[in-house]
mmCIF file of C-alpha atoms in Angstrom:
data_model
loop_
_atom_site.group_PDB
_atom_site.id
_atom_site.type_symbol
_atom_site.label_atom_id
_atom_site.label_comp_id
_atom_site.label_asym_id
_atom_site.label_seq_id
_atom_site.Cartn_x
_atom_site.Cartn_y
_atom_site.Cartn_z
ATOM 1 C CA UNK A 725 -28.165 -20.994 134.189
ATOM 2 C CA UNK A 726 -30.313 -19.033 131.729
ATOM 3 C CA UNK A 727 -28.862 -17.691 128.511
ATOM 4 C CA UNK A 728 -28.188 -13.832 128.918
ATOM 5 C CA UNK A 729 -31.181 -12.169 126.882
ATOM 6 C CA UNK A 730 -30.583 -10.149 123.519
ATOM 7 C CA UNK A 731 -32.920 -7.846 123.223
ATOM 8 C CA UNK A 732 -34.536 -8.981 120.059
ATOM 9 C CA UNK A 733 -38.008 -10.160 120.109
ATOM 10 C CA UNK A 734 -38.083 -13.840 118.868
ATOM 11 C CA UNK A 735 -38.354 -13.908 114.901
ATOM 12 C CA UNK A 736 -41.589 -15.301 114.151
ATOM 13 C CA UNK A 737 -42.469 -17.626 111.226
ATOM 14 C CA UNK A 738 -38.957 -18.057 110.067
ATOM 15 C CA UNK A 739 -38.120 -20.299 107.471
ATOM 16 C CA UNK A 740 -36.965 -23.578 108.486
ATOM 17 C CA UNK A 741 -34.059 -23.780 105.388
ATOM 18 C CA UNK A 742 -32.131 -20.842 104.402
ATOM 19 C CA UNK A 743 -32.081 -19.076 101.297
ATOM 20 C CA UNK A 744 -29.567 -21.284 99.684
ATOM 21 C CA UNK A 745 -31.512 -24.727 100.790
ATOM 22 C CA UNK A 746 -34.141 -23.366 99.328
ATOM 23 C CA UNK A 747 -33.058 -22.390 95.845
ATOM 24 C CA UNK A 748 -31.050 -25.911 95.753
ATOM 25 C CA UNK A 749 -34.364 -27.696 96.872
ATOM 26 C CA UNK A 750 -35.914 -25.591 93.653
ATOM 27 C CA UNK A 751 -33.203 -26.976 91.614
ATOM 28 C CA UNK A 752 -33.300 -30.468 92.122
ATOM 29 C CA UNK A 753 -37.606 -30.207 91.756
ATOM 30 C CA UNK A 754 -36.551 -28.385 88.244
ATOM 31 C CA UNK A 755 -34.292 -31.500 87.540
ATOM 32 C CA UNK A 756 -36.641 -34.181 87.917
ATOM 33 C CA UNK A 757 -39.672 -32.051 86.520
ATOM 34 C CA UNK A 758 -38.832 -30.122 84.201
ATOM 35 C CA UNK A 759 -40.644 -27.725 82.389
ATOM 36 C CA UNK A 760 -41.312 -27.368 78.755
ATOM 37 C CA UNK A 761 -38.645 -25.661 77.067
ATOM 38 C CA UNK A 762 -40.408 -24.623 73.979
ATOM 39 C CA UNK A 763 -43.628 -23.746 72.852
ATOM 40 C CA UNK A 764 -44.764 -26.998 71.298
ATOM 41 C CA UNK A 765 -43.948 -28.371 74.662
ATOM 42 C CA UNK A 766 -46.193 -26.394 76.389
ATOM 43 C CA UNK A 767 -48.979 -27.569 74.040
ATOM 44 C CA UNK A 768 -48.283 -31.371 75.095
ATOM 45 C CA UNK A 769 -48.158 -30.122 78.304
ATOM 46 C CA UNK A 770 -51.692 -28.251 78.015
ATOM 47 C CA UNK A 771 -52.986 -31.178 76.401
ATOM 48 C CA UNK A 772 -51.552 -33.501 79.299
ATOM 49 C CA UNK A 773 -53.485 -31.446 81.826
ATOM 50 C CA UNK A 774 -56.344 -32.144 80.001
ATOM 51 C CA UNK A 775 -56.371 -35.503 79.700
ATOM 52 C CA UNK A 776 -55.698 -35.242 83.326
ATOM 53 C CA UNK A 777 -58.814 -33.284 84.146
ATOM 54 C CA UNK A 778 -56.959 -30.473 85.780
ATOM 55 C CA UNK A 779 -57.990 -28.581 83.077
ATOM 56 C CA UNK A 780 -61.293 -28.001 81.315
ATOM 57 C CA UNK A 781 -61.433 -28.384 76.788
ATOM 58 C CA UNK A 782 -62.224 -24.946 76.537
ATOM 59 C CA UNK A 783 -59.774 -23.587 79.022
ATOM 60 C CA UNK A 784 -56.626 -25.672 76.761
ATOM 61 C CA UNK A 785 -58.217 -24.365 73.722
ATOM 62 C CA UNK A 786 -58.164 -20.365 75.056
ATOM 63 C CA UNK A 787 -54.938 -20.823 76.004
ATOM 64 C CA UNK A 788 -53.795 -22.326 73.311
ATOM 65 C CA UNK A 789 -55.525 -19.405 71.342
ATOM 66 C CA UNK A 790 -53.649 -17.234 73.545
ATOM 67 C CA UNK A 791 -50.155 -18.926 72.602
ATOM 68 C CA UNK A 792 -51.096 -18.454 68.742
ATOM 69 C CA UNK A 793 -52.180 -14.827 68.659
ATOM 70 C CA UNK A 794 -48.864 -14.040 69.954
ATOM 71 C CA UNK A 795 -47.112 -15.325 66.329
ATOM 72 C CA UNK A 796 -50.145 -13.545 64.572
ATOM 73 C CA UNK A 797 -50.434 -10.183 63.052
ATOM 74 C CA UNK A 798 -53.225 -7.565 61.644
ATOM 75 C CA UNK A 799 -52.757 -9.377 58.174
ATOM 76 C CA UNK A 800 -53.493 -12.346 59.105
ATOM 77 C CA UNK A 801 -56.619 -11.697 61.239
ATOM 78 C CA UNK A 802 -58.213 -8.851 58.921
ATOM 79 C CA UNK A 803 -60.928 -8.619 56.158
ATOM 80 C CA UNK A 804 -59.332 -7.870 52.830
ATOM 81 C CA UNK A 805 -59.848 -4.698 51.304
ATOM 82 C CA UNK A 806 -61.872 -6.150 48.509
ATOM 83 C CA UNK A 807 -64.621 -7.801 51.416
ATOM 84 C CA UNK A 808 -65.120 -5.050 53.477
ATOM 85 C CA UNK A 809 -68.375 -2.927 53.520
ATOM 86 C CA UNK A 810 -67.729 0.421 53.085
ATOM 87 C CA UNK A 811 -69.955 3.377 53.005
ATOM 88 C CA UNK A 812 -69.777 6.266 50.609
ATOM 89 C CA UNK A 813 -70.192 9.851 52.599
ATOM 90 C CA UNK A 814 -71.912 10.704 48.907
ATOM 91 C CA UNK A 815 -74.746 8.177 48.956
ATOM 92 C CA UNK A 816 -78.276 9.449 49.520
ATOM 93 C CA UNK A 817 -79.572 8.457 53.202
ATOM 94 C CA UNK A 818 -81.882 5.943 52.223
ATOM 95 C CA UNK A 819 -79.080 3.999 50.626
ATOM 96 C CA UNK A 820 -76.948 3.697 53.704
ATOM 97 C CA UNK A 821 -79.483 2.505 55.690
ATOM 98 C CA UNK A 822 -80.359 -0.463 53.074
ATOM 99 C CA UNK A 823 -76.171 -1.186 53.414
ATOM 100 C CA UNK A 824 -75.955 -1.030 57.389
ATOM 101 C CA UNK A 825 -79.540 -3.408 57.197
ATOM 102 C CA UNK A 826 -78.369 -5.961 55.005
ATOM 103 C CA UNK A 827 -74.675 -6.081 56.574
ATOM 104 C CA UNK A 828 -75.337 -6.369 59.932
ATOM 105 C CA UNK A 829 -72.744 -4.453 61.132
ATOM 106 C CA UNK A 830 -72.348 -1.552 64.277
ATOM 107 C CA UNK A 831 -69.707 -0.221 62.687
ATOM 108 C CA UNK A 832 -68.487 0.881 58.725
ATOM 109 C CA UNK A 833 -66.069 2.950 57.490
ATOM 110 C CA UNK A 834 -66.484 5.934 55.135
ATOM 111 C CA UNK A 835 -64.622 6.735 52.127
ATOM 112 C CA UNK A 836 -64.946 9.342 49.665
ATOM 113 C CA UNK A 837 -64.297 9.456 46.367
ATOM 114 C CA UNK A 838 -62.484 6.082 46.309
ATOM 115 C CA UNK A 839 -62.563 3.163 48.558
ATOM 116 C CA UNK A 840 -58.618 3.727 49.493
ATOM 117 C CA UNK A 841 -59.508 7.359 51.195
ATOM 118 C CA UNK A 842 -61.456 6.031 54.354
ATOM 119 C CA UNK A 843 -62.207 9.402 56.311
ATOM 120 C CA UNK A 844 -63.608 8.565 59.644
ATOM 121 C CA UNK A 845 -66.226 5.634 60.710
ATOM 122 C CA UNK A 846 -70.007 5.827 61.268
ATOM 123 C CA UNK A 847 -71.633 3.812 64.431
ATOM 124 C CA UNK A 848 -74.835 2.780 62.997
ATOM 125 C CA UNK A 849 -76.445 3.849 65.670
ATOM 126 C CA UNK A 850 -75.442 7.207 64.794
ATOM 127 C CA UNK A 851 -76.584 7.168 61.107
ATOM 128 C CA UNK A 852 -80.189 6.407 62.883
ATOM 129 C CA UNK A 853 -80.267 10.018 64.516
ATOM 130 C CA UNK A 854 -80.373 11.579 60.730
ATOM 131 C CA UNK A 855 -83.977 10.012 60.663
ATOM 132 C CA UNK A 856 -85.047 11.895 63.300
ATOM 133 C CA UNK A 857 -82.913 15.267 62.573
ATOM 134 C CA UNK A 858 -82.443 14.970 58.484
ATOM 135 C CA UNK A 859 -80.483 18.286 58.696
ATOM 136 C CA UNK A 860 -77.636 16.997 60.654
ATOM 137 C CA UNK A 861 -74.551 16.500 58.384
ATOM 138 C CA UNK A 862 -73.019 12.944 58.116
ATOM 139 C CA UNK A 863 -69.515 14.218 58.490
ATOM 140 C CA UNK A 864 -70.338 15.493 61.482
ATOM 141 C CA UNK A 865 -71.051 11.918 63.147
ATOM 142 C CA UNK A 866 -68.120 10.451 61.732
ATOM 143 C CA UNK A 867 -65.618 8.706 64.287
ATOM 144 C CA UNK A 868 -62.034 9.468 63.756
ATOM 145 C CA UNK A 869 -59.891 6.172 61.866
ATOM 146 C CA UNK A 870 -57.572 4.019 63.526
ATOM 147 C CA UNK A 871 -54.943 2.885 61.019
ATOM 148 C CA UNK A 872 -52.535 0.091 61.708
ATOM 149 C CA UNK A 873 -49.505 -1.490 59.721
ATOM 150 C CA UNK A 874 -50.478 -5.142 58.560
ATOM 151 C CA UNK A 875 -46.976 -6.393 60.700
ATOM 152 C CA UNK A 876 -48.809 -4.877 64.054
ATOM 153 C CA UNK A 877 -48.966 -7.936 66.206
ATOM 154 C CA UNK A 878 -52.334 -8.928 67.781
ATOM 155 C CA UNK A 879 -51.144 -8.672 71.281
ATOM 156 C CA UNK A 880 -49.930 -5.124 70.666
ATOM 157 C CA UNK A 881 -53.195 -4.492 68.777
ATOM 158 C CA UNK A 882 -55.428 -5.865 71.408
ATOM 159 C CA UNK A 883 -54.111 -3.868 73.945
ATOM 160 C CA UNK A 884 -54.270 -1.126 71.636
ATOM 161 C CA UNK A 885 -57.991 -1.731 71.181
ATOM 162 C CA UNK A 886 -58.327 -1.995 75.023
ATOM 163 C CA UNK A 887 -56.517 0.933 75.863
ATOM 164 C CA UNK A 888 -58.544 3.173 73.135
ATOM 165 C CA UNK A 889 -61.836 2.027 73.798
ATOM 166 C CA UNK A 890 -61.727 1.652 70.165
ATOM 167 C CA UNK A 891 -63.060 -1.734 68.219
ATOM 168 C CA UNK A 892 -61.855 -1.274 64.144
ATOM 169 C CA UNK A 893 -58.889 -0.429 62.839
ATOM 170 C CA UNK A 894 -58.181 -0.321 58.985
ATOM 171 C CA UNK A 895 -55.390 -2.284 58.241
ATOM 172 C CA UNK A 896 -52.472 -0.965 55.537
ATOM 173 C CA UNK A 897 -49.809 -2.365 53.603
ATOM 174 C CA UNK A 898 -46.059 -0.923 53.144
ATOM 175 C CA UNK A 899 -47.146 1.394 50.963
ATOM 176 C CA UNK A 900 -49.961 3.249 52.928
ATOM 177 C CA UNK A 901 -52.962 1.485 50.972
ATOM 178 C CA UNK A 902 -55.633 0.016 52.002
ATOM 179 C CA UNK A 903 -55.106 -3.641 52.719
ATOM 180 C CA UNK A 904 -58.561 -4.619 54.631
ATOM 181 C CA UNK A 905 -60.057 -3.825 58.199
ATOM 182 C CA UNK A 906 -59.823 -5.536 61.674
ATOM 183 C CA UNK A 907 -62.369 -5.163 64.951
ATOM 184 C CA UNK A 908 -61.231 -6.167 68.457
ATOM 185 C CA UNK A 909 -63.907 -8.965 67.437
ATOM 186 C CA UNK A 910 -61.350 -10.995 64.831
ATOM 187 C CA UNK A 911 -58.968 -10.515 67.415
ATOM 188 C CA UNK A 912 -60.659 -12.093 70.736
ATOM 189 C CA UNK A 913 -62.252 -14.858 68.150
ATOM 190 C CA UNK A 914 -58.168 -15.664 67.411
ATOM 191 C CA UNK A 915 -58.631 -16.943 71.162
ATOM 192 C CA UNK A 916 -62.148 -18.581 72.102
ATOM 193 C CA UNK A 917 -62.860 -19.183 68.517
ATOM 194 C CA UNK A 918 -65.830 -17.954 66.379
ATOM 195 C CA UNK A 919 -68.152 -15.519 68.717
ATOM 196 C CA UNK A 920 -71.412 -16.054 67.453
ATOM 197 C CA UNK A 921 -73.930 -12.730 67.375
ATOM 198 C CA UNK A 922 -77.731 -12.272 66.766
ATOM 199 C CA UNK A 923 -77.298 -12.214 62.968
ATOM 200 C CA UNK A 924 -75.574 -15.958 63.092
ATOM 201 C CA UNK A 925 -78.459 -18.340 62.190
ATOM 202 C CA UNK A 926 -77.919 -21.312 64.555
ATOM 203 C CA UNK A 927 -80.822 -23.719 62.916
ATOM 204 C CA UNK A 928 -80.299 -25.776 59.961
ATOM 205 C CA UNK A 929 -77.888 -29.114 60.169
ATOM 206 C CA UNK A 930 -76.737 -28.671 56.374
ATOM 207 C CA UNK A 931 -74.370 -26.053 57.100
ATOM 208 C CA UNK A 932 -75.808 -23.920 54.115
ATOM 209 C CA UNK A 933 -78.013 -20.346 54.412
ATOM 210 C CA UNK A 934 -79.637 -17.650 52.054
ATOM 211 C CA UNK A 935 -78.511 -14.403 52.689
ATOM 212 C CA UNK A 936 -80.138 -11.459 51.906
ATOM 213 C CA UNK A 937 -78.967 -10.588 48.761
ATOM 214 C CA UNK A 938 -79.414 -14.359 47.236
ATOM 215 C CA UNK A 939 -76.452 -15.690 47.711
ATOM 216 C CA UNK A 940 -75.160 -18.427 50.296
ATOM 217 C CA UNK A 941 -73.429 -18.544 53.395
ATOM 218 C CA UNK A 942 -72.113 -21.687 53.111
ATOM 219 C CA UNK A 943 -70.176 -23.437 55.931
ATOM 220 C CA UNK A 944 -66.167 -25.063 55.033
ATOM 221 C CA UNK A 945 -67.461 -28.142 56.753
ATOM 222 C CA UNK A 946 -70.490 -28.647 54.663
ATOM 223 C CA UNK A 947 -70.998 -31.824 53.281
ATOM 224 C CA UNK A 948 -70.373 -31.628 48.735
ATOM 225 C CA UNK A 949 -73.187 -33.942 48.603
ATOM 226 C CA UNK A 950 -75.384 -30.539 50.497
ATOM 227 C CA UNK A 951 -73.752 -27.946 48.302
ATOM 228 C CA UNK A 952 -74.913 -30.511 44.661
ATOM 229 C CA UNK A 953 -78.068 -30.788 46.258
ATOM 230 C CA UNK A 954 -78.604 -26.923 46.968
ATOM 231 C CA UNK A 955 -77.283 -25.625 43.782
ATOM 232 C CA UNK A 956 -77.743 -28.294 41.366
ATOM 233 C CA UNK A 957 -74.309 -29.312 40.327
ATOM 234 C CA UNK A 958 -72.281 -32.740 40.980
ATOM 235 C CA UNK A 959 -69.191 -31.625 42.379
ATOM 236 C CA UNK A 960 -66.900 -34.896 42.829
ATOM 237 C CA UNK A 961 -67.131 -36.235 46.489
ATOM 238 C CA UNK A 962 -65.169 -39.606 46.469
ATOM 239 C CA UNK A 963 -61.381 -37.785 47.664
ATOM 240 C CA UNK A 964 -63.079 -35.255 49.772
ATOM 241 C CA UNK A 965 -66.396 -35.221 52.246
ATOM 242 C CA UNK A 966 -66.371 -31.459 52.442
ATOM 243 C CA UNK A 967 -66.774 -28.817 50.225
ATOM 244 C CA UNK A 968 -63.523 -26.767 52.262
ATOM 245 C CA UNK A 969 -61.333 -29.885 51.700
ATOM 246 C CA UNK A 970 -62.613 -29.678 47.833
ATOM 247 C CA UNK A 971 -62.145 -25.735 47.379
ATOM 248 C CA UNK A 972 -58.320 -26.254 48.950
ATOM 249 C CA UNK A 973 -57.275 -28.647 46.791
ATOM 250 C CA UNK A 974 -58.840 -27.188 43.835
ATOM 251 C CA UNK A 975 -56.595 -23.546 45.045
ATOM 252 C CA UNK A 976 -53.563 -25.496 45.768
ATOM 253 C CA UNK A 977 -53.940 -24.363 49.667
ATOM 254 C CA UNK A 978 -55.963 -22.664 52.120
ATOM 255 C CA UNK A 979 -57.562 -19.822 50.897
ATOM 256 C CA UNK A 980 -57.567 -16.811 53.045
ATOM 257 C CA UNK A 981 -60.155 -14.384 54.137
ATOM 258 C CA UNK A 982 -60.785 -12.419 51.452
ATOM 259 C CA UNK A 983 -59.654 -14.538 48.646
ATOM 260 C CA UNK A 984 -62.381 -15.863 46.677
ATOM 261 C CA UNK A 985 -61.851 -19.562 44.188
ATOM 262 C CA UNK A 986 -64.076 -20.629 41.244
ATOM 263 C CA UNK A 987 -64.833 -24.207 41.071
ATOM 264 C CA UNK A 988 -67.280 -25.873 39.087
ATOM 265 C CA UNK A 989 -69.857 -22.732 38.330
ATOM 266 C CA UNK A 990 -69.219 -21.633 41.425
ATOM 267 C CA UNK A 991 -67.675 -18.347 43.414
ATOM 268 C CA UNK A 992 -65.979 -19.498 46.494
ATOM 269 C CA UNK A 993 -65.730 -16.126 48.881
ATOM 270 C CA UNK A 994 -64.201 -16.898 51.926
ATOM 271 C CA UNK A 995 -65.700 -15.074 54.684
ATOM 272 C CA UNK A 996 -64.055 -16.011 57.469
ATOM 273 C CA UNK A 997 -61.084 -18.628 58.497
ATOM 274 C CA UNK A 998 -60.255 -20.438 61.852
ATOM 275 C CA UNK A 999 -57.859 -22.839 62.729
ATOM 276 C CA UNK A 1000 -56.050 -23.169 59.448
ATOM 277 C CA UNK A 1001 -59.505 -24.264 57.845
ATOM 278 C CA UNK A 1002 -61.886 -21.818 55.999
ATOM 279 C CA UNK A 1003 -65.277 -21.771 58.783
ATOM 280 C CA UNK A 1004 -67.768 -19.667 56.172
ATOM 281 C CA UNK A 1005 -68.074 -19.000 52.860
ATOM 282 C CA UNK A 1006 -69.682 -17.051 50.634
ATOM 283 C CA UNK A 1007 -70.825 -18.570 47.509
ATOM 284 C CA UNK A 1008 -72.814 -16.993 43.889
ATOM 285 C CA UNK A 1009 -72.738 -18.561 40.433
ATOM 286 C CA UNK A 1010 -69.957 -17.465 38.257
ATOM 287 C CA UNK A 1011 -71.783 -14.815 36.235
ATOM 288 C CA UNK A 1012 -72.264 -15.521 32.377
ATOM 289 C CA UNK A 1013 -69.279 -14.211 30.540
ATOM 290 C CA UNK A 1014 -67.133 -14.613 34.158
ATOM 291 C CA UNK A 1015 -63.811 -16.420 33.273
ATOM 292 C CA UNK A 1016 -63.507 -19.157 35.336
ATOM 293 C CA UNK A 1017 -59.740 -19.767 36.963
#
């Protein structure tokens, strides 16, 4: 004899435990796997899947980078007020377009009067439509500022920078001044690393270039024995192999961007850092008269 029909149409796909299986079949997986409870954990277990192949070296470093940006901030990622390139809004046209040539950059900001009153930012593409129309006022191209606290986390400030369609901000301190600049390009290289561009030179092994105005870019893992042989001078090599390792011990620590060490006759600019290791910098001869620290 048949059982007397419901009504309901048969319930397709059902699961085969119910809800509370389920969740203690979860639990016990949990209990013999389980997952990393802190941060550094998850960096073992990043590096694990590496060494496992199930991830590739540049996907554990991004993520990684990713993990590390989130304890970062705008002063820690920024170029210190006393590196950045500004332009004055008083300066004749020809010497803006010198500045915006030698530098490089698609973007400056614009002070006037002093370097602390920043008044908008000029596209250098924009400063190129003067040549054509020399009647066309400067202010008038100017981009409005983006100023951010130096305590503005990176996350915050990326999204920021996505959100705005905007790529610099100028960084400031607790008491509104100017502490230094940041572009959506420090932040992103906080996660794939350094993003080279068409003004990067990529030939030369030594680690050491002339820049335009005579000084050198010089890289932190340049050999000393390349930076004696370029600028005459017999730095001691036998505690350290590279001239970053010598300029950190000779500060005490790490410099940061924007921090700039004498040693031996020379200027030590830092340009730019990565990793907790100083990747470029900028080096001149201690001018005659300079005291050296």
């Amino acid at each position: 004899m048949s059982e007397p029909h419901s009504g309901r149409p048969p319930v397709r796909g059902a699961a085969k435990h119910p809800p509370e299986a389920r969740s203690l079949m979860e639990r016990l997986l949990e209990f013999l796997h389980p997952g990393p409870d802190s941060k550094s954990e998850l960096m073992e277990t990043l590096a694990d899947a590496e060494q496992r192949e199930l991830i590739e070296p540049e996907s554990r470093q991004m993520l990684e980078g990713v993990l590390r940006m989130a304890e970062l901030s705008a002063g820690d990622a920024m170029v210190a007020a006393p590196r950045m390139d500004l332009l004055d809004i008083d300066a004749p046209y020809d010497e803006l377009l010198g500045l915006v040539i030698d530098t490089g950059h698609s973007r400056f900001p614009v002070y006037e009067g002093t370097r602390d009153n920043i008044i908008g930012i000029l596209l250098a593409k924009d400063l190129l439509k003067m040549q054509r129309a020399p009647e066309l006022n400067l202010r008038a191209l100017l981009r409005p500022t983006v100023f951010v606290p130096e305590s503005k986390g990176l996350n915050e400030l990326l999204r920021d920078f996505r959100s705005n369609r905007n790529h610099l901000a100028i960084v400031i301190d607790e008491f509104g001044n100017t502490a230094g600049l940041i572009t959506i390009e420090d932040v992103l290289e906080e996660i794939v690393g350094e993003i080279e561009d068409e003004f990067d030179d990529k030939d030369g092994e030594s680690g050491l270039y002339t820049l335009a105005d005579g000084s050198q870019r010089v890289a932190g893992d340049a050999s000393i024995a390349a930076v004696n042989g370029s600028f005459g001078l017999a730095l001691p090599d036998d505690d350290f192999d590279t001239i970053g390792g010598l300029v950190a011990h000779e500060h005490g620590r790490v410099p940061r961007r924007g921090e700039t060490v004498q040693v031996g006759g020379l200027n030590f600019a830092v340009m730019l850092t990565r990793g907790g290791a100083v990747r470029w910098f900028k080096v001149t001869r201690v001018a005659e008269g300079e005291s050296e620290a």
